[in-house]
Short mmCIF file of C-alpha atoms in Angstrom, two decimals:
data_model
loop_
_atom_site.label_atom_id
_atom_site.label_comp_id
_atom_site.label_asym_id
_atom_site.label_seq_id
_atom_site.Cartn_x
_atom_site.Cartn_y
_atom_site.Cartn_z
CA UNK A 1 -10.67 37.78 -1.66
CA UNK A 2 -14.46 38.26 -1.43
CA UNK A 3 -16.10 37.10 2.49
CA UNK A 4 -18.46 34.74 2.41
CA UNK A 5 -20.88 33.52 5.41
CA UNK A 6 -19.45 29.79 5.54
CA UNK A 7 -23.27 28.55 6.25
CA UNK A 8 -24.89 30.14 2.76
CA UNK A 9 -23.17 28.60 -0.12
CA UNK A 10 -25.45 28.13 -2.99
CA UNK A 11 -25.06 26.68 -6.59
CA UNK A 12 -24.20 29.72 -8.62
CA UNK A 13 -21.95 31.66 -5.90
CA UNK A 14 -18.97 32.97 -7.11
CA UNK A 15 -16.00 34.00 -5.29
CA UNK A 16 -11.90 33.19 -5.84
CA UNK A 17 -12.77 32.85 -9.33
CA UNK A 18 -14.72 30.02 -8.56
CA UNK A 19 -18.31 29.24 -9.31
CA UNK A 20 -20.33 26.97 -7.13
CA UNK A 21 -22.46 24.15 -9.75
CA UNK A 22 -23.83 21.32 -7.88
CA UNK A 23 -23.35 20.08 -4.36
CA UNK A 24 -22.37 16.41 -5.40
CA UNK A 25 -22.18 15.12 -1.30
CA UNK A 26 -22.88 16.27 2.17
CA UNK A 27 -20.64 14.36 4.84
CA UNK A 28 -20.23 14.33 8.53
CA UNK A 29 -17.78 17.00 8.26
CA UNK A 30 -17.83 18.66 4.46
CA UNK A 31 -19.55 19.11 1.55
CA UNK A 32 -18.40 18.49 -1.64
CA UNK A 33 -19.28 20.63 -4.93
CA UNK A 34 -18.57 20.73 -8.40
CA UNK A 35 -17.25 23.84 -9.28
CA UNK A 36 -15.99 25.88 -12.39
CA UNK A 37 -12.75 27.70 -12.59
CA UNK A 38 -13.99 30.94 -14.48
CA UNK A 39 -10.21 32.26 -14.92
CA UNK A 40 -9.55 29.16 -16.42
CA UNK A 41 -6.15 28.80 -14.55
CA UNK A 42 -6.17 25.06 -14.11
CA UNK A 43 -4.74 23.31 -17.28
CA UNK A 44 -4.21 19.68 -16.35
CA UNK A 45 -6.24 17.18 -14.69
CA UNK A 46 -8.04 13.28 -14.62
CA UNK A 47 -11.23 14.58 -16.73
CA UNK A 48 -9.79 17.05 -18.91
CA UNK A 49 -12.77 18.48 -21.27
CA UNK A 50 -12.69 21.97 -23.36
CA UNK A 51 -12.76 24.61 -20.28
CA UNK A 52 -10.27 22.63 -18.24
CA UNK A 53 -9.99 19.93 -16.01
CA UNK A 54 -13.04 18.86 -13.81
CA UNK A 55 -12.76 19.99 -10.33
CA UNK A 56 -14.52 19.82 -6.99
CA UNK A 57 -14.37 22.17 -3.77
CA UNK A 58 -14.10 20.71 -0.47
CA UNK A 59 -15.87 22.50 2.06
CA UNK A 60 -15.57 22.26 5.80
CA UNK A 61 -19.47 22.09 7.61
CA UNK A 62 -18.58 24.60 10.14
CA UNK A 63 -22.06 25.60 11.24
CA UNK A 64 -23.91 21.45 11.50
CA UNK A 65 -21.61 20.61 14.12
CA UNK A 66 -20.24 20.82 17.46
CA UNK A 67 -17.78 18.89 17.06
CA UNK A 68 -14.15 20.93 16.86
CA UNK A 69 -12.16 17.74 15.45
CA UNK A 70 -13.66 19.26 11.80
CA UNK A 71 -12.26 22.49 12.09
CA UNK A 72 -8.86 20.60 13.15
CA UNK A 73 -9.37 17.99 10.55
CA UNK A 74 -9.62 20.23 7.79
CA UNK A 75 -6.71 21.99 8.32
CA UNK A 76 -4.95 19.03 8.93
CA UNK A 77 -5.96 18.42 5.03
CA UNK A 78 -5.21 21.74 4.02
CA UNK A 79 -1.64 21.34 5.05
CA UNK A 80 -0.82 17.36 3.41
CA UNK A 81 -2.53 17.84 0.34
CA UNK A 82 -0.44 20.17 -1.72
CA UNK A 83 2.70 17.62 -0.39
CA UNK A 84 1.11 15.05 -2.18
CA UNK A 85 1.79 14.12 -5.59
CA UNK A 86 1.03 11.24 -7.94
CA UNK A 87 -1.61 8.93 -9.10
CA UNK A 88 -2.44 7.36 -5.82
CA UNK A 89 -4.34 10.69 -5.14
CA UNK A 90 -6.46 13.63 -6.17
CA UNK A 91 -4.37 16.43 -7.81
CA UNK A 92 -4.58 19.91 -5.49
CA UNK A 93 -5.41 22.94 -6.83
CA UNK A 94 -5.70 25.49 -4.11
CA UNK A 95 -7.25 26.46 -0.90
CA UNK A 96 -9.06 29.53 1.02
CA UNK A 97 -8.26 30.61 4.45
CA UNK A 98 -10.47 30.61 7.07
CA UNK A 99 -10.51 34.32 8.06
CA UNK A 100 -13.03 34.30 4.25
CA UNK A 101 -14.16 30.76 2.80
CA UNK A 102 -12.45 27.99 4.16
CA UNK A 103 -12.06 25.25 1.04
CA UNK A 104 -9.88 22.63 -0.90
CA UNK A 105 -10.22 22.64 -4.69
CA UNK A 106 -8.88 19.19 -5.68
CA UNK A 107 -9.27 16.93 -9.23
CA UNK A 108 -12.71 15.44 -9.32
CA UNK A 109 -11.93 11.47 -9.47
CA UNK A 110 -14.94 10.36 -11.81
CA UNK A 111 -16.83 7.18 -10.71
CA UNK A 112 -17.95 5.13 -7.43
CA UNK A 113 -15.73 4.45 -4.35
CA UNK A 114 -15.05 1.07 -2.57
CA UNK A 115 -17.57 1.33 -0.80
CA UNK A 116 -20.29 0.37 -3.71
CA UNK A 117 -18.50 -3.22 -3.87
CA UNK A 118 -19.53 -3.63 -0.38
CA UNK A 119 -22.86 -4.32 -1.81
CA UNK A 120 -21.70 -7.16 -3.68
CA UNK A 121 -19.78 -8.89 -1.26
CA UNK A 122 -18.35 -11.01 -0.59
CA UNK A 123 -16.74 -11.11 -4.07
CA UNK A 124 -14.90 -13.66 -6.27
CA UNK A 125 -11.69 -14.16 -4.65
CA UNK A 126 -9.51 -13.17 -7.72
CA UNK A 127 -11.46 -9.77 -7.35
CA UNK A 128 -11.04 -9.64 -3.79
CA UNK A 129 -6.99 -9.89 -4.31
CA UNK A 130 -6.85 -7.42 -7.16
CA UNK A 131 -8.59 -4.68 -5.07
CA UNK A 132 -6.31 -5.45 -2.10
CA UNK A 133 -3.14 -5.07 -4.51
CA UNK A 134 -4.72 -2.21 -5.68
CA UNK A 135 -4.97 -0.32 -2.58
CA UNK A 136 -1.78 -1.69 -1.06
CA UNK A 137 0.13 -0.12 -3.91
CA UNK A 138 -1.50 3.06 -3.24
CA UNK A 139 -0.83 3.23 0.48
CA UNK A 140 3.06 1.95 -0.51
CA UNK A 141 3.16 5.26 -2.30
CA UNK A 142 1.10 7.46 0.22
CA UNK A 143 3.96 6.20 2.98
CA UNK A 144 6.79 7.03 1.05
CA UNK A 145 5.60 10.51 1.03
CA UNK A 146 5.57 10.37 4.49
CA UNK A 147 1.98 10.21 5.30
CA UNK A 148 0.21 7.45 6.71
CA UNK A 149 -3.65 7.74 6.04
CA UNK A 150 -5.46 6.38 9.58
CA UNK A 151 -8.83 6.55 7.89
CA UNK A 152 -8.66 3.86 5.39
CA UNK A 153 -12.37 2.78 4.96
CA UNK A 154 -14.27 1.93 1.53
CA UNK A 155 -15.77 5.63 1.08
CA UNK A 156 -12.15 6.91 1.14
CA UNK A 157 -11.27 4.58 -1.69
CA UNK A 158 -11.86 6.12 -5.53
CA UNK A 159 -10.63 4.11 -8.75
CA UNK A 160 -9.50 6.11 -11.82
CA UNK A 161 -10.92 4.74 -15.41
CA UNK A 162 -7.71 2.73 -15.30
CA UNK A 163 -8.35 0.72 -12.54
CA UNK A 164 -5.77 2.94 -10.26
CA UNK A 165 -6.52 3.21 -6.70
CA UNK A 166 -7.06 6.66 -5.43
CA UNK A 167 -6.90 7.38 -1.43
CA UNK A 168 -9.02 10.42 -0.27
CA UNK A 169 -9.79 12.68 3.10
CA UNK A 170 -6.66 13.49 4.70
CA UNK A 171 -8.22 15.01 7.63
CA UNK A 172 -6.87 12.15 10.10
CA UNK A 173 -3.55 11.99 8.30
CA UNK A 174 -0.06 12.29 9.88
CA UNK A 175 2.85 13.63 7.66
CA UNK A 176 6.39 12.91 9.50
CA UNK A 177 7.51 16.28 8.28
CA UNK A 178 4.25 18.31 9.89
CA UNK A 179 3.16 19.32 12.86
CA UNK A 180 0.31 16.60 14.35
CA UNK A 181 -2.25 18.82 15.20
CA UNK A 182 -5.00 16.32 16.07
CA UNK A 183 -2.34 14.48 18.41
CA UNK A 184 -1.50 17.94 20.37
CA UNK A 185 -5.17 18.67 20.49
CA UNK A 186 -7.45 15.78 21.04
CA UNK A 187 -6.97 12.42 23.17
CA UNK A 188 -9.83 10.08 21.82
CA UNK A 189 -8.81 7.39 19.50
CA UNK A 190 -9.12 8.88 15.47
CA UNK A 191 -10.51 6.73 12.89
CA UNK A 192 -13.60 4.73 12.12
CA UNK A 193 -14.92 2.17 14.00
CA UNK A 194 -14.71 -0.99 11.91
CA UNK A 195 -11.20 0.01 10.32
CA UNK A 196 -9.00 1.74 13.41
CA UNK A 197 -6.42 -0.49 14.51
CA UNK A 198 -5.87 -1.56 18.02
CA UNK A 199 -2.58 1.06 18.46
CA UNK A 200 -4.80 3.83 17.21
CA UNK A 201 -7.48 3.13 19.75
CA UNK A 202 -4.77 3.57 21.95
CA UNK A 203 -3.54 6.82 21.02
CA UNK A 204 -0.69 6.38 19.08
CA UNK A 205 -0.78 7.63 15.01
CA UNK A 206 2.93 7.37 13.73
CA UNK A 207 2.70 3.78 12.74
CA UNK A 208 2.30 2.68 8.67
CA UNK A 209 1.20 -0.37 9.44
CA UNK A 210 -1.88 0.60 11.01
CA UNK A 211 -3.33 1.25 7.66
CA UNK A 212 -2.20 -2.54 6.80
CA UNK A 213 -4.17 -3.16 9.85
CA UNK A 214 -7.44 -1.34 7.65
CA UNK A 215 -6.64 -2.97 4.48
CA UNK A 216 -7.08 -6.05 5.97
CA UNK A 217 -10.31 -5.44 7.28
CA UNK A 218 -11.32 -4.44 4.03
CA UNK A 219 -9.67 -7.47 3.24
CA UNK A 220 -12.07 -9.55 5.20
CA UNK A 221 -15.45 -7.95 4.59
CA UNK A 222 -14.84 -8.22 0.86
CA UNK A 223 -13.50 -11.60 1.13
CA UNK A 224 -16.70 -12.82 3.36
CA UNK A 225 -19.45 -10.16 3.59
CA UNK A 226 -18.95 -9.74 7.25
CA UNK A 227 -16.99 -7.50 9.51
CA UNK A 228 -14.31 -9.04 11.65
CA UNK A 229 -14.74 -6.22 14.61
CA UNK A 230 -18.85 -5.47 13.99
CA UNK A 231 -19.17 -1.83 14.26
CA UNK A 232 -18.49 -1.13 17.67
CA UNK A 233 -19.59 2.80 18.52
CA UNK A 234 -17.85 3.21 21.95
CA UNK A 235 -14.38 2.91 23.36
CA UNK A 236 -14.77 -0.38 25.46
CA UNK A 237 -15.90 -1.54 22.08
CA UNK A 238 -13.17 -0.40 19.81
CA UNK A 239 -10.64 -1.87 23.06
CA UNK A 240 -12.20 -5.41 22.26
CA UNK A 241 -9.98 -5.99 19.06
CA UNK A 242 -6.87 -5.74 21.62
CA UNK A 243 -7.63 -9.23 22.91
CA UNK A 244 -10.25 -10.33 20.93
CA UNK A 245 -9.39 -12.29 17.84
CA UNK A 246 -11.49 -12.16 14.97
CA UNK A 247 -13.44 -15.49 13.31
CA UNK A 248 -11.35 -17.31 10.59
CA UNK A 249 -12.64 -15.51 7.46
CA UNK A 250 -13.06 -19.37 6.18
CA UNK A 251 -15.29 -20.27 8.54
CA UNK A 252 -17.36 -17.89 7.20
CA UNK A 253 -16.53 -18.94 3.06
CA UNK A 254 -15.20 -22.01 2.86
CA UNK A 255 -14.10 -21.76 -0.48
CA UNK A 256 -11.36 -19.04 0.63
CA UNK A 257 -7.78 -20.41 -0.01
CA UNK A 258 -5.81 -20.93 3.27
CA UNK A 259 -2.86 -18.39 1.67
CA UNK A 260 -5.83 -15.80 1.54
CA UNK A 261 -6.83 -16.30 5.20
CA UNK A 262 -3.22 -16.12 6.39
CA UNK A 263 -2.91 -12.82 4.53
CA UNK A 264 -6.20 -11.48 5.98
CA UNK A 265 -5.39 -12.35 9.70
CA UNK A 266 -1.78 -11.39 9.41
CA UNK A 267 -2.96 -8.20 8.32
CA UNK A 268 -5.25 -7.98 11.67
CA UNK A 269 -2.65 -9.19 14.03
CA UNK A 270 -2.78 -6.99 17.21
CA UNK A 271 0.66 -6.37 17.16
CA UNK A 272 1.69 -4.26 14.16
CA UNK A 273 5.13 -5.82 14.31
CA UNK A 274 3.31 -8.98 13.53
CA UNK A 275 1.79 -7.47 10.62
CA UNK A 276 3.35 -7.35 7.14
CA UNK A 277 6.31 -4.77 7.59
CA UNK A 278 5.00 -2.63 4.32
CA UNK A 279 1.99 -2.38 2.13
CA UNK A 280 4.83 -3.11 -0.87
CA UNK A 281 5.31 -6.53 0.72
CA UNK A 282 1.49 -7.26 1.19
CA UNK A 283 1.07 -6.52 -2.34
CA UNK A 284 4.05 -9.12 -3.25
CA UNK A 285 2.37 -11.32 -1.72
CA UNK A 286 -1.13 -11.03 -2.88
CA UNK A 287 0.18 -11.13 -6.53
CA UNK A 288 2.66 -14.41 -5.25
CA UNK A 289 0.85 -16.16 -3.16
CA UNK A 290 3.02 -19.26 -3.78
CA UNK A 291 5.90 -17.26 -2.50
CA UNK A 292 4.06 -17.13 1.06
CA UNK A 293 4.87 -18.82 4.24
CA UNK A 294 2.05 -20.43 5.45
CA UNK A 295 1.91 -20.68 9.13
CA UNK A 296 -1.06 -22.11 11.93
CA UNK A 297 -3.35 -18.89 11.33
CA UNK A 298 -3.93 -20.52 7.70
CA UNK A 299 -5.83 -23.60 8.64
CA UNK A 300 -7.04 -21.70 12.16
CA UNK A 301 -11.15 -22.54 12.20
CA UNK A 302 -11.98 -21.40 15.58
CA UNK A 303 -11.65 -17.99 17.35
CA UNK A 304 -8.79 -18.08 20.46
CA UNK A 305 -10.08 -19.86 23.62
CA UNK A 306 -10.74 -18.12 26.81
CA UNK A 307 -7.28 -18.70 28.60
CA UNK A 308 -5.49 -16.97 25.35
CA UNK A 309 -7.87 -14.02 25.30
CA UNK A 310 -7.50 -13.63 28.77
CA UNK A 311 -3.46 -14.28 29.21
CA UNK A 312 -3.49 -11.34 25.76
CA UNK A 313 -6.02 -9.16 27.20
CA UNK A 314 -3.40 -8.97 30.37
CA UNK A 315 -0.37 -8.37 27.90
CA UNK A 316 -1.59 -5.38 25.90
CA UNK A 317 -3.83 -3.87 28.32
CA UNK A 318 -2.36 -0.16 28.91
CA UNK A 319 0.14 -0.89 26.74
CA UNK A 320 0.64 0.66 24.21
CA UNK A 321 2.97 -0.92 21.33
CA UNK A 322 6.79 0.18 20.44
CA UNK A 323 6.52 3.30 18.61
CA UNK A 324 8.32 4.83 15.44
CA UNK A 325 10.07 7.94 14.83
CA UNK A 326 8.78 7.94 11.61
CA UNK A 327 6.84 5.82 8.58
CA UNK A 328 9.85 6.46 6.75
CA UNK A 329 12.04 4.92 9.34
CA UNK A 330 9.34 1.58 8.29
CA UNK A 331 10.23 1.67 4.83
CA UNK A 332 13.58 2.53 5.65
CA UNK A 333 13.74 -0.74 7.65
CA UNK A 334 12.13 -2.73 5.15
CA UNK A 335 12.96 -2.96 1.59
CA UNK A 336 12.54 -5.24 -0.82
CA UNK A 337 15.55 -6.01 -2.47
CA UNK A 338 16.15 -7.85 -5.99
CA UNK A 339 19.32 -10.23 -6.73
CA UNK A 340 19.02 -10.46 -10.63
CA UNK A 341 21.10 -13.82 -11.84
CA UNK A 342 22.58 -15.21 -14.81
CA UNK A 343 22.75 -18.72 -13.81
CA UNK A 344 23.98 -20.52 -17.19
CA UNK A 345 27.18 -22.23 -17.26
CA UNK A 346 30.61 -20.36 -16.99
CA UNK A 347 28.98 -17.13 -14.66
CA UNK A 348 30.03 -19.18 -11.23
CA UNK A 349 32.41 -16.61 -10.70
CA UNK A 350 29.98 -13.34 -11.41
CA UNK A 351 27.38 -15.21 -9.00
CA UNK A 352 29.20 -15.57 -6.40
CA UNK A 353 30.22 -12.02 -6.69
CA UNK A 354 26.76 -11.23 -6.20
CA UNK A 355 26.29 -13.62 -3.72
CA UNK A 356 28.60 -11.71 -1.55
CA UNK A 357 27.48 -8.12 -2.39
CA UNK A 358 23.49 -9.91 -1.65
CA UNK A 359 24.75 -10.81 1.91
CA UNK A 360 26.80 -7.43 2.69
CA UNK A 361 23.44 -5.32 1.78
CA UNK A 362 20.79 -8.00 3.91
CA UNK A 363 23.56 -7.12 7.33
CA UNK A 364 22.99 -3.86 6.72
CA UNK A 365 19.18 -4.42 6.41
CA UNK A 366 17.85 -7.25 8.56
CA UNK A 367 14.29 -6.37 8.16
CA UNK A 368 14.60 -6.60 3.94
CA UNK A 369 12.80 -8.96 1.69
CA UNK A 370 14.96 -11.11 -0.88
CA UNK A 371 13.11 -12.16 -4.21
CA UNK A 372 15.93 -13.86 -6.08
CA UNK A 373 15.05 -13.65 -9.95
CA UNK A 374 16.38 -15.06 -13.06
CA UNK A 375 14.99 -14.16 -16.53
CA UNK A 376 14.45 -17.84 -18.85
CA UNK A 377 15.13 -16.07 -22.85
CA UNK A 378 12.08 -17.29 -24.49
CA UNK A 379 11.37 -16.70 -28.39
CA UNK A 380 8.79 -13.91 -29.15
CA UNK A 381 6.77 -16.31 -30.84
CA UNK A 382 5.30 -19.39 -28.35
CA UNK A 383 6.95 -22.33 -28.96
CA UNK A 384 6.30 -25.77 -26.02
CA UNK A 385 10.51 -25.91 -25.33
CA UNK A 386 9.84 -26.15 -21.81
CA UNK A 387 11.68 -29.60 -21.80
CA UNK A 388 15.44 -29.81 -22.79
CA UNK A 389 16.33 -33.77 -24.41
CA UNK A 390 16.73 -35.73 -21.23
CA UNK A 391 13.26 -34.78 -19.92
CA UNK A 392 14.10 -32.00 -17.30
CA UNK A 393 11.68 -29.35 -17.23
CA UNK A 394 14.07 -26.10 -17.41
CA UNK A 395 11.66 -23.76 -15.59
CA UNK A 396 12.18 -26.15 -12.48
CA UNK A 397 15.46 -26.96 -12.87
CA UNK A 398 16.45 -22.69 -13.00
CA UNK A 399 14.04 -21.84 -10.08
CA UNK A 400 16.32 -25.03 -8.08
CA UNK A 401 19.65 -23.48 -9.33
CA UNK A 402 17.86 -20.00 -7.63
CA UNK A 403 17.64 -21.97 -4.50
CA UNK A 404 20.80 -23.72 -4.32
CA UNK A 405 22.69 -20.06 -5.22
CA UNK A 406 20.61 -18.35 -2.01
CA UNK A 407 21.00 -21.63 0.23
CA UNK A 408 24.57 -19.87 1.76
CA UNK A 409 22.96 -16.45 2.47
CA UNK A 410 20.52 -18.40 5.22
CA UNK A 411 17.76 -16.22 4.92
CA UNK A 412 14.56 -16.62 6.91
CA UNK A 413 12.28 -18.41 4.80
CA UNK A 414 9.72 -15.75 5.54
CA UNK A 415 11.96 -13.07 3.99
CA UNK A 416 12.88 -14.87 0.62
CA UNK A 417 11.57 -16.09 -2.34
CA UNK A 418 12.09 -17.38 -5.74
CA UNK A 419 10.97 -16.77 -9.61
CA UNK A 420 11.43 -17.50 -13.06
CA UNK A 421 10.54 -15.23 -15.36
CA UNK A 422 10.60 -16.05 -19.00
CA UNK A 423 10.40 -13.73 -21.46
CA UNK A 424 11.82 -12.63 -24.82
CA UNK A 425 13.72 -9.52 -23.11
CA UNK A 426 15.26 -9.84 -19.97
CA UNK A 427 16.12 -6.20 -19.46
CA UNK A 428 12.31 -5.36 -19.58
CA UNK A 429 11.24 -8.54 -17.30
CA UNK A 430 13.56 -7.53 -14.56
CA UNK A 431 12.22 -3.54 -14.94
CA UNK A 432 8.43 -4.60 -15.23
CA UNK A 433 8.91 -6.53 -11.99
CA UNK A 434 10.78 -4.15 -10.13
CA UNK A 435 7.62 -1.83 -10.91
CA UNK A 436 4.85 -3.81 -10.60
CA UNK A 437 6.17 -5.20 -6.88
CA UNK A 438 7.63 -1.39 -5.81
CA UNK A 439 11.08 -3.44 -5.58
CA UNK A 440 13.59 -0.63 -3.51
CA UNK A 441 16.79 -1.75 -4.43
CA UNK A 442 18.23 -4.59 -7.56
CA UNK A 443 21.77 -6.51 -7.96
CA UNK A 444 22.18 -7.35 -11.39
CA UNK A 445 25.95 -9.06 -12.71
CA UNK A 446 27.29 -7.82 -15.71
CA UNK A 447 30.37 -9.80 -16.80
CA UNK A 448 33.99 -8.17 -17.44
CA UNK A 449 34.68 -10.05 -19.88
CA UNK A 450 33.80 -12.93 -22.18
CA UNK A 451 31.60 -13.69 -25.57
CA UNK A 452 28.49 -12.85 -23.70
CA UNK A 453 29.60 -9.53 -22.38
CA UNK A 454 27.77 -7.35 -25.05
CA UNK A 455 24.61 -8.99 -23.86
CA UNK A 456 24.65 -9.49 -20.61
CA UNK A 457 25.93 -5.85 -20.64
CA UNK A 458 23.07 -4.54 -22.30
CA UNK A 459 20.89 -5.80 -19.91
CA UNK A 460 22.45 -3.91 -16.76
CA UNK A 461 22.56 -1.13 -18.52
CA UNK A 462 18.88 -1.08 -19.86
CA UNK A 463 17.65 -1.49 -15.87
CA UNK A 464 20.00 1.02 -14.62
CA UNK A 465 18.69 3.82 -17.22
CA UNK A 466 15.06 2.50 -16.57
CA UNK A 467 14.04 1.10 -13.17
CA UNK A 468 12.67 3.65 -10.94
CA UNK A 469 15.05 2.28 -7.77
CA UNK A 470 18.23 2.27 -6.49
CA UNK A 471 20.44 -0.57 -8.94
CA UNK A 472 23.95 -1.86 -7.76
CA UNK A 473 25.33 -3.48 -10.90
CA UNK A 474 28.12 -6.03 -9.96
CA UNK A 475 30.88 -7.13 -12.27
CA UNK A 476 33.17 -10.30 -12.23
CA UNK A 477 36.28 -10.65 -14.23
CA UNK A 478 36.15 -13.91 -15.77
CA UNK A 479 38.83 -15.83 -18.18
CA UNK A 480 38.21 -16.00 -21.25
#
């Protein structure tokens, strides 16, 4: 490994077998350059072209500042990145030590971050709720690797050509399975100072849903073209979003639905416990907003009066909020669960199979989320059948049936919902959902016997060879 003085890197250097192009960006902390791979040892990547993928170095600014949280930070990154994997984030490549050339070669995510729609805002809302699905998908998949991020702002935010979120800088990170080093190390609150959550300001970084807390910030600005926090600078500042609520994001843009503003300030409730328990179930709920529970912070138009902020500022003063082993231990403790039903005439006995096994798995998991589904068979080619003869539309009538079938299990309204899906093949509706709402765990009947048992078979059998999540498949013998 060659030595190079960390403060003299210039386009053209070589060393590692790497060759130094273009300095693309110069942070607080590191600069970022595009770089060749002259052994050619790098065969797979977002931006593929005839001598391999495109790839940038990371590179730590050891020499512009006095500030030791960089040197900490980077290694921090050094040691999460090659744990991650997927398309929620840059694909590693490698790393140099810091007795030589400390860097990070990563994938080079072509185009602009967040942060350039920032410009715009605030944005139509049907753009503001895509991006927010976007990114809560991404962070659902960043947590189940055990990492939350802590540093969720809009420069940290990338987009592949797909429309794919991409999370970057992993120097605040915590992974459950690492050693903390910036929590045995430093005691000032980590983050930025529009974004940190209140528990971060107070020390603590093993909580997931501080980066809900983040995404709803984002949330907000995008949503209205303001901040809800300002940009406070010192720590009395950050300490005001303890006890200080923010204004309703529709006082600022009337237009904003009052499902929208729940979302935002649920996201930005003090209390992560208060929060959404997962960035799956945020995401649900931005694509369903139906589906949500409204409750008084949707039609809220003033900030908290004094008494409030004063009786809250007393309650979370010092304290600090109840901590988790882990942000597995979150997910663990809050999965959304699917109970797949065949609701047509003669399956009473299969549903209430599954009605059982749907109420043995929510004991066992008290913090889950129920979205009760049944699949309407529609013809391939569209055809108005939506009525049957006397006048009932069947869409309504099924999603009532839903309701009547989950009516026993008593399930807080704020943990259930309901939907019809029609489609010409159920086994693919049922999959495509479980995917697109990062669904943990689905029931689905499948009768023992009668004429429909080839079919209904099928269909079991189709999600449990293809859904990327646990499937119980239940089965009812039935007369014939």
């Amino acid at each position: 490994m060659s030595v190079v003085r960390h403060h003299s890197l210039q386009s053209g250097m070589e060393f590692d077998g790497y060759r130094l192009e273009e300095k693309l960006h110069t942070g607080g902390m590191a600069a970022l350059w595009r770089i060749t791979d002259l052994q050619q040892r790098h065969d797979s990547g977002e931006q593929a072209g005839q001598d391999g993928p495109a790839l940038i170095m990371k590179v730590p600014l050891l020499y512009s500042s006095e500030d030791p949280t960089a040197i900490v930070a980077f290694e921090v990154e050094q040691m999460i990145m090659p744990k991650l994997r997927g398309r929620h984030v840059p694909h590693y490549f490698g790393a140099g030590d810091f007795d030589a050339q400390p860097y990070i070669v990563m994938e080079h995510i072509a185009g602009d971050s967040l942060r350039s729609r920032f410009e715009k805002a605030p944005l139509p809302i049907d753009e503001v709720v895509d991006i927010g699905t976007r990114i809560a998908h991404a962070l659902q998949d960043l947590h189940r690797q055990h990492v939350i991020h802590l540093d969720i702002k809009p420069s940290n935010i990338m987009f592949r050509s797909d429309g794919t979120a991409v999370l970057i800088d992993f120097g605040l990170s915590r992974h459950d399975r690492l050693p903390d080093l910036l929590d045995e190390e430093f005691r000032l609150p980590m983050g930025t100072g529009p974004y940190i959550s209140p528990e971060q300001v107070l020390g603590v970084r093993n909580e997931p849903r501080s980066d809900l807390f983040s995404l709803g910030v984002l949330l907000y600005h995008l949503a209205t073209g303001e901040r809800p926090f300002g940009h406070p600078t010192t720590i009395s500042g950050l300490k005001k979003r303890l006890y200080r609520d923010p204004i309703p994001p529709r006082n600022h843009r009337a237009v904003l639905p009052a499902w929208l503003q729940e979302i935002i300030l649920r996201c930005l409730e003090v209390m992560p416990q208060a929060r959404f328990d997962t960035a799956a179930q945020l995401a649900f709920l931005l694509q369903n907003p139906e589906q949500l529970q409204l409750t008084a912070r949707a039609d809220k138009h003033t900030q908290d009066g004094f008494l409030s902020v004063v009786k809250r500022r007393f309650q979370v003063g010092g304290a600090e909020p109840a901590l988790l082993h882990s942000v597995s231990e979150q997910l663990a403790k809050a999965p959304i669960i699917v109970a797949a039903l065949d609701l047509a005439s003669g399956s009473e006995a299969l549903a209430e199979s599954l009605r059982h096994i749907t109420r043995r798995m929510l004991q066992t998991e008290p913090g889950a989320r129920l979205a009760c589904l049944t699949i309407r068979k529609v013809s391939r080619i569209g055809m108005d059948d939506s009525l049957i003869q006397q006048g009932e539309n069947i869409h309504v009538k099924q999603l009532v049936d839903l309701k009547h079938w989950a009516r026993p299990l008593d399930v807080d309204p704020d943990k259930i919902t309901f939907h019809v899906l029609e489609a010409p093949d159920p086994a693919a509706a049922i999959i495509d959902y479980a995917h697109n709402n990062r669904v943990d765990h689905i029931i689905i009947g499948s009768r023992g016997s009668s004429a429909l048992r080839r079919y209904l078979g099928s269909v079991s059998a189709q999600v449990v060879a293809e859904a990327a999540c646990t499937v119980t498949v239940v089965k009812a013998q039935e007369k014939e």
